[in-house]
Tab-separated table of C-alpha atoms in Angstrom:
chain	number	residue	atom	x	y	z
P	1	UNK	CA	-11.649	45.445	73.007
P	2	UNK	CA	-14.325	42.504	71.186
P	3	UNK	CA	-14.260	39.192	72.677
P	4	UNK	CA	-12.573	37.485	69.897
P	5	UNK	CA	-9.794	39.708	69.226
P	6	UNK	CA	-8.726	39.579	72.954
P	7	UNK	CA	-8.265	35.262	72.250
P	8	UNK	CA	-6.390	35.912	69.366
P	9	UNK	CA	-3.709	38.406	71.015
P	10	UNK	CA	-3.922	36.110	73.255
P	11	UNK	CA	-2.794	33.277	70.580
P	12	UNK	CA	-0.411	35.920	69.251
P	13	UNK	CA	0.840	35.958	72.889
P	14	UNK	CA	0.802	32.622	73.364
P	15	UNK	CA	3.511	32.226	70.139
P	16	UNK	CA	5.751	35.008	71.981
P	17	UNK	CA	5.428	33.705	74.963
P	18	UNK	CA	7.840	30.632	74.526
P	19	UNK	CA	11.368	30.588	74.865
P	20	UNK	CA	13.628	29.576	71.752
P	21	UNK	CA	15.467	26.992	73.664
P	22	UNK	CA	12.152	25.514	74.582
P	23	UNK	CA	10.264	22.286	74.579
P	24	UNK	CA	7.307	22.086	72.381
P	25	UNK	CA	4.241	21.035	74.058
P	26	UNK	CA	2.658	18.651	72.581
P	27	UNK	CA	-1.294	20.145	72.160
P	28	UNK	CA	-4.123	17.018	72.629
P	29	UNK	CA	-6.329	15.287	70.367
P	30	UNK	CA	-8.795	17.739	70.220
P	31	UNK	CA	-6.403	21.132	69.941
P	32	UNK	CA	-5.201	18.747	66.363
P	33	UNK	CA	-9.167	18.050	65.642
P	34	UNK	CA	-9.325	22.515	66.617
P	35	UNK	CA	-5.992	23.587	64.723
P	36	UNK	CA	-7.451	24.302	60.936
P	37	UNK	CA	-9.899	26.411	61.483
P	38	UNK	CA	-7.324	28.613	63.560
P	39	UNK	CA	-6.497	29.485	60.251
P	40	UNK	CA	-9.877	30.559	58.794
P	41	UNK	CA	-9.346	33.278	61.061
P	42	UNK	CA	-8.420	33.639	64.670
P	43	UNK	CA	-11.979	35.800	65.168
P	44	UNK	CA	-14.140	32.455	64.887
P	45	UNK	CA	-12.950	31.351	68.172
P	46	UNK	CA	-13.452	32.626	72.040
P	47	UNK	CA	-15.496	32.824	74.501
P	48	UNK	CA	-18.169	35.373	72.221
P	49	UNK	CA	-18.226	33.210	69.421
P	50	UNK	CA	-19.535	29.852	70.521
P	51	UNK	CA	-16.837	28.405	69.472
P	52	UNK	CA	-13.862	26.450	71.845
P	53	UNK	CA	-10.928	28.664	72.379
P	54	UNK	CA	-7.570	27.133	70.548
P	55	UNK	CA	-4.813	26.253	73.010
P	56	UNK	CA	-1.526	28.095	72.155
P	57	UNK	CA	1.299	26.272	70.032
P	58	UNK	CA	-2.023	24.938	67.612
P	59	UNK	CA	-0.860	25.787	64.271
P	60	UNK	CA	2.502	24.535	64.276
P	61	UNK	CA	1.396	21.029	64.000
P	62	UNK	CA	-0.423	22.004	60.429
P	63	UNK	CA	2.693	20.322	58.875
P	64	UNK	CA	3.406	17.737	60.702
P	65	UNK	CA	-0.617	16.235	60.576
P	66	UNK	CA	0.793	16.605	56.651
P	67	UNK	CA	3.534	14.746	56.210
P	68	UNK	CA	2.199	12.149	58.676
P	69	UNK	CA	-0.741	11.938	56.104
P	70	UNK	CA	1.836	11.781	52.921
P	71	UNK	CA	3.659	9.362	54.649
P	72	UNK	CA	-0.330	6.696	55.910
P	73	UNK	CA	-1.116	7.445	52.360
P	74	UNK	CA	2.028	6.460	50.283
P	75	UNK	CA	1.566	3.295	50.676
P	76	UNK	CA	-2.069	3.391	48.451
P	77	UNK	CA	0.162	4.790	45.639
P	78	UNK	CA	0.897	2.193	42.941
P	79	UNK	CA	1.071	1.341	39.411
P	80	UNK	CA	-0.891	1.260	37.495
P	81	UNK	CA	-1.087	0.028	33.739
P	82	UNK	CA	-3.300	1.549	30.389
P	83	UNK	CA	-6.349	0.418	29.788
P	84	UNK	CA	-5.931	-2.673	27.357
P	85	UNK	CA	-2.539	-2.513	28.631
P	86	UNK	CA	-2.177	-4.691	31.186
P	87	UNK	CA	-0.508	-7.952	31.123
P	88	UNK	CA	-2.473	-11.675	32.347
P	89	UNK	CA	-0.453	-14.328	34.122
P	90	UNK	CA	-0.435	-18.460	33.153
P	91	UNK	CA	-0.524	-21.121	35.131
P	92	UNK	CA	-0.292	-24.756	34.600
P	93	UNK	CA	-3.231	-26.885	36.116
P	94	UNK	CA	-4.271	-26.804	39.364
P	95	UNK	CA	-2.314	-23.882	39.975
P	96	UNK	CA	-5.165	-21.777	38.770
P	97	UNK	CA	-6.058	-18.643	40.967
P	98	UNK	CA	-7.780	-15.116	40.610
P	99	UNK	CA	-4.151	-13.440	39.421
P	100	UNK	CA	-3.336	-16.314	36.948
P	101	UNK	CA	-5.022	-19.106	34.189
P	102	UNK	CA	-4.674	-21.730	33.328
P	103	UNK	CA	-6.791	-21.639	29.847
P	104	UNK	CA	-5.709	-19.722	26.518
P	105	UNK	CA	-7.920	-18.471	24.409
P	106	UNK	CA	-7.110	-17.663	20.725
P	107	UNK	CA	-9.718	-15.797	18.773
P	108	UNK	CA	-10.018	-14.497	15.877
P	109	UNK	CA	-10.008	-11.223	13.479
P	110	UNK	CA	-11.919	-10.722	9.702
P	111	UNK	CA	-9.800	-11.692	6.832
P	112	UNK	CA	-8.284	-9.080	3.800
P	113	UNK	CA	-6.171	-9.372	1.477
P	114	UNK	CA	-3.866	-6.983	-0.153
P	115	UNK	CA	-5.554	-7.575	-4.270
P	116	UNK	CA	-9.243	-6.839	-2.775
P	117	UNK	CA	-10.591	-3.652	-0.860
P	118	UNK	CA	-13.317	-5.735	0.762
P	119	UNK	CA	-12.902	-7.409	3.794
P	120	UNK	CA	-15.004	-10.573	5.282
P	121	UNK	CA	-15.655	-10.978	8.533
P	122	UNK	CA	-14.638	-14.825	9.645
P	123	UNK	CA	-18.200	-16.068	10.081
P	124	UNK	CA	-18.315	-15.761	6.594
P	125	UNK	CA	-16.292	-17.762	5.150
P	126	UNK	CA	-17.475	-22.190	6.113
P	127	UNK	CA	-14.110	-22.404	9.116
P	128	UNK	CA	-14.429	-24.115	12.089
P	129	UNK	CA	-16.564	-22.699	14.208
P	130	UNK	CA	-16.799	-22.368	18.142
P	131	UNK	CA	-19.732	-23.499	19.589
P	132	UNK	CA	-20.886	-20.181	22.052
P	133	UNK	CA	-19.487	-18.133	19.875
P	134	UNK	CA	-17.939	-14.962	22.213
P	135	UNK	CA	-17.728	-11.870	21.190
P	136	UNK	CA	-14.848	-9.068	22.706
P	137	UNK	CA	-16.503	-5.704	23.000
P	138	UNK	CA	-14.963	-3.333	19.998
P	139	UNK	CA	-14.445	0.108	20.459
P	140	UNK	CA	-14.784	3.182	17.511
P	141	UNK	CA	-11.162	2.503	16.493
P	142	UNK	CA	-12.327	-0.852	15.801
P	143	UNK	CA	-15.363	-0.995	14.757
P	144	UNK	CA	-14.020	2.116	11.747
P	145	UNK	CA	-11.358	-0.320	10.990
P	146	UNK	CA	-13.380	-3.207	10.359
P	147	UNK	CA	-12.255	-5.833	12.622
P	148	UNK	CA	-14.189	-8.235	13.729
P	149	UNK	CA	-12.913	-10.562	16.491
P	150	UNK	CA	-14.750	-13.311	17.476
P	151	UNK	CA	-13.801	-16.743	19.722
P	152	UNK	CA	-12.959	-19.865	17.717
P	153	UNK	CA	-12.956	-23.475	18.314
P	154	UNK	CA	-8.963	-23.473	18.908
P	155	UNK	CA	-8.642	-23.798	22.828
P	156	UNK	CA	-5.257	-24.580	24.317
P	157	UNK	CA	-3.888	-24.759	27.754
P	158	UNK	CA	-1.226	-23.529	29.248
P	159	UNK	CA	2.353	-25.572	28.749
P	160	UNK	CA	-0.117	-28.503	26.823
P	161	UNK	CA	1.659	-30.244	24.520
P	162	UNK	CA	-0.824	-30.491	21.560
P	163	UNK	CA	-0.687	-33.013	18.506
P	164	UNK	CA	-2.575	-33.394	15.317
P	165	UNK	CA	-6.155	-32.320	17.174
P	166	UNK	CA	-8.917	-32.268	14.904
P	167	UNK	CA	-11.008	-28.692	14.687
P	168	UNK	CA	-13.512	-29.401	12.937
P	169	UNK	CA	-14.757	-31.602	9.349
P	170	UNK	CA	-16.415	-30.086	6.887
P	171	UNK	CA	-17.815	-31.922	4.241
P	172	UNK	CA	-18.896	-31.443	0.196
P	173	UNK	CA	-21.519	-32.640	-1.803
P	174	UNK	CA	-21.938	-31.450	-5.070
P	175	UNK	CA	-25.210	-32.804	-5.379
P	176	UNK	CA	-26.314	-29.977	-3.319
P	177	UNK	CA	-26.586	-25.683	-4.357
P	178	UNK	CA	-25.659	-24.859	-0.550
P	179	UNK	CA	-22.071	-26.748	-0.779
P	180	UNK	CA	-21.150	-26.020	-4.117
P	181	UNK	CA	-21.928	-21.869	-2.949
P	182	UNK	CA	-19.662	-22.467	0.112
P	183	UNK	CA	-17.025	-24.414	-1.130
P	184	UNK	CA	-17.042	-21.599	-5.057
P	185	UNK	CA	-16.394	-19.249	-1.824
P	186	UNK	CA	-13.337	-20.242	-0.218
P	187	UNK	CA	-11.789	-21.406	-3.454
P	188	UNK	CA	-12.870	-17.341	-4.566
P	189	UNK	CA	-10.884	-16.241	-0.728
P	190	UNK	CA	-7.654	-18.101	-2.445
P	191	UNK	CA	-7.353	-16.880	-5.705
P	192	UNK	CA	-7.489	-13.849	-3.898
P	193	UNK	CA	-4.677	-14.609	-1.640
P	194	UNK	CA	-7.788	-13.643	1.784
P	195	UNK	CA	-5.395	-13.770	5.064
P	196	UNK	CA	-6.098	-14.616	8.181
P	197	UNK	CA	-5.882	-12.875	11.464
P	198	UNK	CA	-5.472	-15.161	15.121
P	199	UNK	CA	-5.332	-13.942	17.872
P	200	UNK	CA	-4.002	-14.324	21.275
P	201	UNK	CA	-3.396	-12.647	24.521
P	202	UNK	CA	-3.625	-9.835	22.776
P	203	UNK	CA	-1.228	-10.342	20.534
P	204	UNK	CA	-1.136	-11.302	17.045
P	205	UNK	CA	-0.503	-14.115	15.343
P	206	UNK	CA	2.592	-14.189	13.578
P	207	UNK	CA	4.296	-16.442	10.037
P	208	UNK	CA	7.074	-16.306	10.286
P	209	UNK	CA	9.216	-16.916	6.522
P	210	UNK	CA	13.085	-16.892	5.063
P	211	UNK	CA	12.939	-14.030	2.713
P	212	UNK	CA	15.401	-12.423	0.248
P	213	UNK	CA	19.086	-12.124	2.218
P	214	UNK	CA	18.685	-14.965	4.712
P	215	UNK	CA	16.555	-12.173	6.114
P	216	UNK	CA	12.877	-13.616	8.748
P	217	UNK	CA	9.700	-11.676	7.712
P	218	UNK	CA	7.141	-12.465	10.131
P	219	UNK	CA	3.587	-11.875	8.891
P	220	UNK	CA	0.960	-10.741	11.026
P	221	UNK	CA	-1.099	-13.076	9.369
P	222	UNK	CA	-1.569	-16.256	6.885
P	223	UNK	CA	-3.388	-17.225	3.931
P	224	UNK	CA	-6.205	-19.380	3.387
P	225	UNK	CA	-4.326	-21.244	0.726
P	226	UNK	CA	-2.635	-21.633	-2.608
P	227	UNK	CA	-3.503	-22.301	-5.765
P	228	UNK	CA	-1.936	-23.415	-8.975
P	229	UNK	CA	-3.465	-21.251	-12.301
P	230	UNK	CA	-4.678	-23.953	-15.419
P	231	UNK	CA	-1.760	-22.937	-17.573
P	232	UNK	CA	0.603	-24.067	-14.642
P	233	UNK	CA	1.688	-20.033	-13.068
P	234	UNK	CA	2.386	-21.061	-9.052
P	235	UNK	CA	0.240	-18.972	-7.314
P	236	UNK	CA	0.747	-16.227	-3.462
P	237	UNK	CA	2.098	-18.955	-1.249
P	238	UNK	CA	1.902	-21.950	-3.155
P	239	UNK	CA	5.804	-21.433	-3.580
P	240	UNK	CA	6.554	-22.538	0.117
P	241	UNK	CA	5.969	-26.179	-0.840
P	242	UNK	CA	7.692	-28.143	-4.330
P	243	UNK	CA	4.546	-30.732	-3.663
P	244	UNK	CA	2.085	-27.821	-4.829
P	245	UNK	CA	2.595	-28.554	-8.637
P	246	UNK	CA	-1.015	-29.995	-10.000
P	247	UNK	CA	-2.174	-27.813	-12.371
P	248	UNK	CA	-5.717	-26.060	-11.949
P	249	UNK	CA	-5.724	-26.872	-8.545
P	250	UNK	CA	-6.311	-25.739	-5.238
P	251	UNK	CA	-4.354	-26.414	-1.828
P	252	UNK	CA	-6.173	-25.797	1.718
P	253	UNK	CA	-4.445	-24.613	4.281
P	254	UNK	CA	-5.802	-27.249	6.691
P	255	UNK	CA	-3.678	-28.007	9.566
P	256	UNK	CA	-1.730	-25.296	11.919
P	257	UNK	CA	1.398	-25.608	13.731
P	258	UNK	CA	1.592	-23.241	16.946
P	259	UNK	CA	4.307	-22.592	19.246
P	260	UNK	CA	3.444	-20.529	22.155
P	261	UNK	CA	6.929	-19.163	23.880
P	262	UNK	CA	6.796	-17.606	27.842
P	263	UNK	CA	8.242	-15.536	30.578
P	264	UNK	CA	8.523	-17.428	33.373
P	265	UNK	CA	7.914	-15.804	36.403
P	266	UNK	CA	10.030	-17.450	38.897
P	267	UNK	CA	12.527	-14.665	39.237
P	268	UNK	CA	10.001	-11.830	38.667
P	269	UNK	CA	7.655	-10.677	41.266
P	270	UNK	CA	4.286	-11.947	39.810
P	271	UNK	CA	3.103	-15.558	39.611
P	272	UNK	CA	2.982	-18.406	36.508
P	273	UNK	CA	4.376	-16.895	33.588
P	274	UNK	CA	3.850	-14.716	30.632
P	275	UNK	CA	2.740	-15.010	26.789
P	276	UNK	CA	5.976	-13.182	24.242
P	277	UNK	CA	5.247	-14.503	20.834
P	278	UNK	CA	2.332	-16.864	19.214
P	279	UNK	CA	3.989	-18.411	15.222
P	280	UNK	CA	2.261	-20.780	13.746
P	281	UNK	CA	3.679	-22.771	10.259
P	282	UNK	CA	0.648	-23.108	7.810
P	283	UNK	CA	0.592	-26.915	6.151
P	284	UNK	CA	-2.227	-28.358	3.990
P	285	UNK	CA	-2.260	-32.373	4.861
P	286	UNK	CA	-5.273	-35.175	3.690
P	287	UNK	CA	-6.155	-36.504	6.170
P	288	UNK	CA	-7.907	-39.663	5.485
P	289	UNK	CA	-9.140	-41.572	8.434
P	290	UNK	CA	-10.363	-38.665	11.241
P	291	UNK	CA	-9.996	-40.765	14.204
P	292	UNK	CA	-6.210	-41.426	12.765
P	293	UNK	CA	-4.866	-38.972	12.571
P	294	UNK	CA	-0.942	-37.827	11.616
P	295	UNK	CA	-0.551	-34.806	10.233
P	296	UNK	CA	1.699	-35.605	7.713
P	297	UNK	CA	1.636	-37.456	3.362
P	298	UNK	CA	0.719	-35.630	0.635
P	299	UNK	CA	-1.197	-31.741	0.744
P	300	UNK	CA	-5.241	-30.779	0.389
P	301	UNK	CA	-5.554	-31.153	-2.934
P	302	UNK	CA	-9.264	-29.713	-3.796
P	303	UNK	CA	-9.772	-29.742	-7.889
P	304	UNK	CA	-10.767	-26.772	-10.592
P	305	UNK	CA	-13.738	-28.507	-10.482
P	306	UNK	CA	-16.240	-29.521	-8.453
P	307	UNK	CA	-17.463	-33.316	-9.055
P	308	UNK	CA	-17.048	-35.578	-6.273
P	309	UNK	CA	-18.064	-35.789	-2.791
P	310	UNK	CA	-14.937	-33.476	-0.595
P	311	UNK	CA	-13.545	-33.781	3.047
P	312	UNK	CA	-11.822	-31.688	4.360
P	313	UNK	CA	-10.412	-32.332	8.316
P	314	UNK	CA	-9.473	-29.309	9.947
P	315	UNK	CA	-6.356	-29.524	13.014
P	316	UNK	CA	-3.787	-28.197	15.108
P	317	UNK	CA	-0.611	-28.654	17.176
P	318	UNK	CA	0.677	-26.956	19.479
P	319	UNK	CA	4.054	-26.513	21.993
P	320	UNK	CA	5.719	-23.772	23.927
P	321	UNK	CA	9.078	-23.053	24.249
P	322	UNK	CA	10.436	-20.552	27.467
P	323	UNK	CA	12.508	-17.264	26.282
P	324	UNK	CA	13.836	-14.298	28.053
P	325	UNK	CA	12.352	-11.522	25.697
P	326	UNK	CA	9.942	-9.560	28.737
P	327	UNK	CA	6.565	-8.458	28.107
P	328	UNK	CA	7.306	-4.585	27.641
P	329	UNK	CA	8.897	-6.107	24.142
P	330	UNK	CA	7.332	-8.836	22.948
P	331	UNK	CA	6.051	-6.924	20.053
P	332	UNK	CA	9.843	-6.027	18.979
P	333	UNK	CA	10.122	-9.380	17.018
P	334	UNK	CA	7.779	-8.029	14.905
P	335	UNK	CA	8.125	-3.986	14.362
P	336	UNK	CA	12.008	-5.285	13.982
P	337	UNK	CA	11.430	-7.889	11.068
P	338	UNK	CA	8.796	-5.588	8.716
P	339	UNK	CA	10.232	-3.815	6.208
P	340	UNK	CA	8.852	-0.933	5.469
P	341	UNK	CA	8.793	0.099	9.396
P	342	UNK	CA	12.651	1.364	8.213
P	343	UNK	CA	12.763	4.921	8.082
P	344	UNK	CA	14.172	6.334	4.940
P	345	UNK	CA	16.422	8.734	6.091
P	346	UNK	CA	18.381	9.641	3.859
P	347	UNK	CA	16.183	9.958	1.560
P	348	UNK	CA	14.313	12.741	3.488
P	349	UNK	CA	17.244	14.701	4.020
P	350	UNK	CA	17.801	13.948	0.424
P	351	UNK	CA	14.152	15.796	-0.187
P	352	UNK	CA	14.815	18.559	2.528
P	353	UNK	CA	18.198	19.798	1.152
P	354	UNK	CA	16.331	20.036	-2.397
P	355	UNK	CA	13.886	22.292	-0.659
P	356	UNK	CA	15.788	24.585	0.647
P	357	UNK	CA	18.003	24.720	-1.817
P	358	UNK	CA	15.381	25.835	-4.449
P	359	UNK	CA	13.300	28.205	-1.244
P	360	UNK	CA	16.782	30.161	-0.736
P	361	UNK	CA	17.393	30.794	-4.595
P	362	UNK	CA	13.861	31.689	-5.307
P	363	UNK	CA	13.466	34.026	-2.188
P	364	UNK	CA	17.696	35.315	-3.486
P	365	UNK	CA	16.583	36.752	-7.322
P	366	UNK	CA	12.931	38.052	-5.233
P	367	UNK	CA	15.449	40.104	-3.008
P	368	UNK	CA	17.924	41.069	-5.615
P	369	UNK	CA	14.310	42.567	-7.996
P	370	UNK	CA	13.069	44.195	-5.195
P	371	UNK	CA	16.108	45.633	-3.612
P	372	UNK	CA	17.238	47.081	-7.554
P	373	UNK	CA	13.536	48.789	-7.709
P	374	UNK	CA	13.557	50.376	-4.347
P	375	UNK	CA	16.622	51.493	-4.952
P	376	UNK	CA	15.543	52.965	-8.465
P	377	UNK	CA	12.631	54.750	-6.251
P	378	UNK	CA	14.675	55.932	-4.076
P	379	UNK	CA	16.702	58.061	-7.124
P	380	UNK	CA	14.140	59.433	-8.637
P	381	UNK	CA	13.768	63.481	-8.253
P	382	UNK	CA	11.024	64.346	-10.657
P	383	UNK	CA	6.937	64.312	-10.271
P	384	UNK	CA	6.944	63.350	-13.728
P	385	UNK	CA	8.858	60.134	-12.847
P	386	UNK	CA	7.467	59.231	-9.909
P	387	UNK	CA	4.028	58.728	-11.581
P	388	UNK	CA	5.267	56.312	-14.066
P	389	UNK	CA	4.765	52.565	-12.667
P	390	UNK	CA	7.764	49.891	-12.981
P	391	UNK	CA	8.928	47.198	-10.879
P	392	UNK	CA	6.948	45.340	-8.092
P	393	UNK	CA	4.466	48.976	-8.321
P	394	UNK	CA	2.595	46.747	-11.473
P	395	UNK	CA	1.533	43.318	-9.707
P	396	UNK	CA	1.063	44.813	-6.626
P	397	UNK	CA	-2.816	45.230	-7.645
P	398	UNK	CA	-2.726	41.416	-8.757
P	399	UNK	CA	-0.733	40.252	-5.140
P	400	UNK	CA	-3.461	41.709	-2.837
P	401	UNK	CA	-5.488	41.471	-4.733
P	402	UNK	CA	-8.867	39.644	-2.260
P	403	UNK	CA	-10.201	36.402	-3.595
P	404	UNK	CA	-13.214	35.812	-5.596
P	405	UNK	CA	-13.829	33.119	-2.618
P	406	UNK	CA	-13.144	33.914	0.292
P	407	UNK	CA	-15.793	31.284	1.935
P	408	UNK	CA	-14.089	28.601	0.423
P	409	UNK	CA	-10.396	29.316	1.184
P	410	UNK	CA	-11.715	29.723	5.762
P	411	UNK	CA	-13.391	27.137	5.300
P	412	UNK	CA	-10.039	25.114	3.483
P	413	UNK	CA	-7.558	27.349	6.215
P	414	UNK	CA	-9.777	25.937	8.936
P	415	UNK	CA	-9.945	22.221	8.282
P	416	UNK	CA	-6.107	22.405	7.508
P	417	UNK	CA	-5.845	23.998	11.080
P	418	UNK	CA	-8.013	21.312	12.200
P	419	UNK	CA	-5.789	18.699	10.757
P	420	UNK	CA	-2.302	19.533	11.887
P	421	UNK	CA	-3.766	19.982	15.337
P	422	UNK	CA	-4.369	16.691	15.424
P	423	UNK	CA	-1.892	15.213	13.868
P	424	UNK	CA	0.447	16.832	15.600
P	425	UNK	CA	-1.700	16.073	19.269
P	426	UNK	CA	-2.202	12.191	17.791
P	427	UNK	CA	1.841	11.612	17.403
P	428	UNK	CA	2.764	13.550	20.140
P	429	UNK	CA	0.704	10.842	22.462
P	430	UNK	CA	1.817	7.823	20.121
P	431	UNK	CA	5.363	9.491	21.258
P	432	UNK	CA	4.338	9.406	24.756
P	433	UNK	CA	3.062	5.182	24.230
P	434	UNK	CA	-0.466	6.246	24.641
P	435	UNK	CA	-1.628	4.050	21.044
P	436	UNK	CA	-0.384	1.364	21.059
P	437	UNK	CA	-0.438	-1.596	18.806
P	438	UNK	CA	-1.243	-3.537	21.655
P	439	UNK	CA	-4.384	-1.495	22.766
P	440	UNK	CA	-6.270	-1.923	19.596
P	441	UNK	CA	-7.837	1.024	18.024
P	442	UNK	CA	-6.643	3.112	20.021
P	443	UNK	CA	-5.612	4.962	17.227
P	444	UNK	CA	-8.797	5.862	14.997
P	445	UNK	CA	-10.587	6.473	18.054
P	446	UNK	CA	-7.999	9.176	19.310
P	447	UNK	CA	-7.802	10.654	16.102
P	448	UNK	CA	-11.856	11.074	15.211
P	449	UNK	CA	-12.080	12.289	18.774
P	450	UNK	CA	-9.906	15.076	18.269
P	451	UNK	CA	-11.438	15.286	15.424
P	452	UNK	CA	-14.255	16.684	16.737
P	453	UNK	CA	-13.119	18.512	19.916
P	454	UNK	CA	-11.549	20.323	17.298
P	455	UNK	CA	-13.963	21.587	15.571
P	456	UNK	CA	-14.749	24.502	17.484
P	457	UNK	CA	-11.216	25.819	16.397
P	458	UNK	CA	-11.387	25.062	13.138
P	459	UNK	CA	-15.004	26.984	13.282
P	460	UNK	CA	-12.834	29.928	14.677
P	461	UNK	CA	-9.882	30.524	12.391
P	462	UNK	CA	-12.572	29.605	9.341
P	463	UNK	CA	-15.055	33.267	11.179
P	464	UNK	CA	-11.979	35.331	11.647
P	465	UNK	CA	-10.511	34.850	8.367
P	466	UNK	CA	-13.700	35.526	6.242
P	467	UNK	CA	-14.301	38.209	8.931
P	468	UNK	CA	-10.593	39.608	7.736
P	469	UNK	CA	-11.870	38.927	3.403
P	470	UNK	CA	-14.252	40.328	4.200
P	471	UNK	CA	-13.135	43.840	5.952
P	472	UNK	CA	-10.548	43.847	2.639
P	473	UNK	CA	-13.174	43.700	0.441
P	474	UNK	CA	-15.309	46.296	1.634
P	475	UNK	CA	-12.360	48.060	1.896
P	476	UNK	CA	-12.447	48.315	-1.706
P	477	UNK	CA	-15.369	49.140	-2.194
P	478	UNK	CA	-15.428	51.324	0.124
P	479	UNK	CA	-12.169	53.035	-1.632
P	480	UNK	CA	-13.924	52.230	-5.377
P	481	UNK	CA	-17.295	53.876	-4.099
P	482	UNK	CA	-15.676	57.147	-2.299
P	483	UNK	CA	-13.480	57.516	-5.279
P	484	UNK	CA	-15.978	57.587	-8.382
P	485	UNK	CA	-18.266	60.086	-6.116
P	486	UNK	CA	-15.109	61.939	-5.726
P	487	UNK	CA	-14.708	61.956	-9.539
P	488	UNK	CA	-18.379	62.150	-10.423
P	489	UNK	CA	-18.824	66.005	-8.196
P	490	UNK	CA	-14.873	66.671	-9.263
P	491	UNK	CA	-16.619	66.853	-12.503
P	492	UNK	CA	-20.067	67.659	-12.489
P	493	UNK	CA	-17.603	70.992	-10.638
P	494	UNK	CA	-15.669	71.527	-13.970
P	495	UNK	CA	-18.603	72.034	-15.903
P	496	UNK	CA	-20.230	74.319	-14.180
């Protein structure tokens, strides 16, 4: 008998020799470390194999060792956040740490309008610029959506009140062509109702106001300003203040009252506080003295005809309020206030019922007609009547005829398959929460990546359909060619 076989027999004998009620003897550490080699085959150990023999009962400790390793690794497991969705904690000055910061930055995004399809970057207008501009990295979806996020001169400190603080001052001289162009472009932005889009803690700064039926609507943007036409018509946001009444005049919103709400972490497992809401109210104030500001008085008027020197002072005020809203629910108030987010279930069900009803009627008519034709075919006795075609046989040649543009049909079918699978996977990931609005650009990035990756199944479907259509065309051509040749040969033989 081979040495390895005797060793395995010894091990087996050691297992069988143990009494059912006897205690298991703990093997030494060396035996435990060499136990996994026993599972690979007992023949690999023994006097002739070059490896030391394994003690009896060594493999019985493998499950215990696995449980021990899992127990030791359990404290290492922890929850994680999706990229871009991790909360940030804020503390008061003097209590800063690696997990808690006191400075709050406000970022600006591109400006857009419902009256124009062309968005503009924040730098395109003559607004307040940051001394050291910082631009966070943007993904593919943000770039395709036209987002251009940049830092701003609006700087805050957590839980510190700021009242009527100067952001910057802009002066315009009618004698300088550059100033005239900048002011004219600013007026054009107010005419087309271009909207600011500001961001605090990866959350849009909203402008909430009352609409019909005392319903509050929160817009994730606010206008540059508004204007009164030459014939006295009030445009856009000028309806919010009765002081905006002068004809052929532009009113610039050069002041914002920002309210930041936070959820305290006193009773939570994390330090500091987390921001859950950021709102603002745009105002228009004509500041006369930069060193003595009170953020009140008449609005900032810009005449339609630029003839005198003009100074624009941009200011802001900030206050903080504690709130019970959880960080995970901080987007709810925006989604609930938007009327277009309400799903019109009645309209959907009405359309679905109409489609099903009409489809059922058409199906019943077709089935009834085919049933009559089939019953008539079954009643035919003579061969002369069988040669006469009627009913659905009159159109079966048109119904089963291959399409003229088989290649085009195959391409459209492949593209439709690609779009359908992409839409299904995107909606599935969105339902799971991977495409949250807090993760900017994730929706478009996911759609584009899926579109590229699904080119392979789209090509497969197109090629397979084109092959089937080509096969049908070849069969039809072969049948026609065979019929013509048979008719020609039979006719020739009859003539002979």
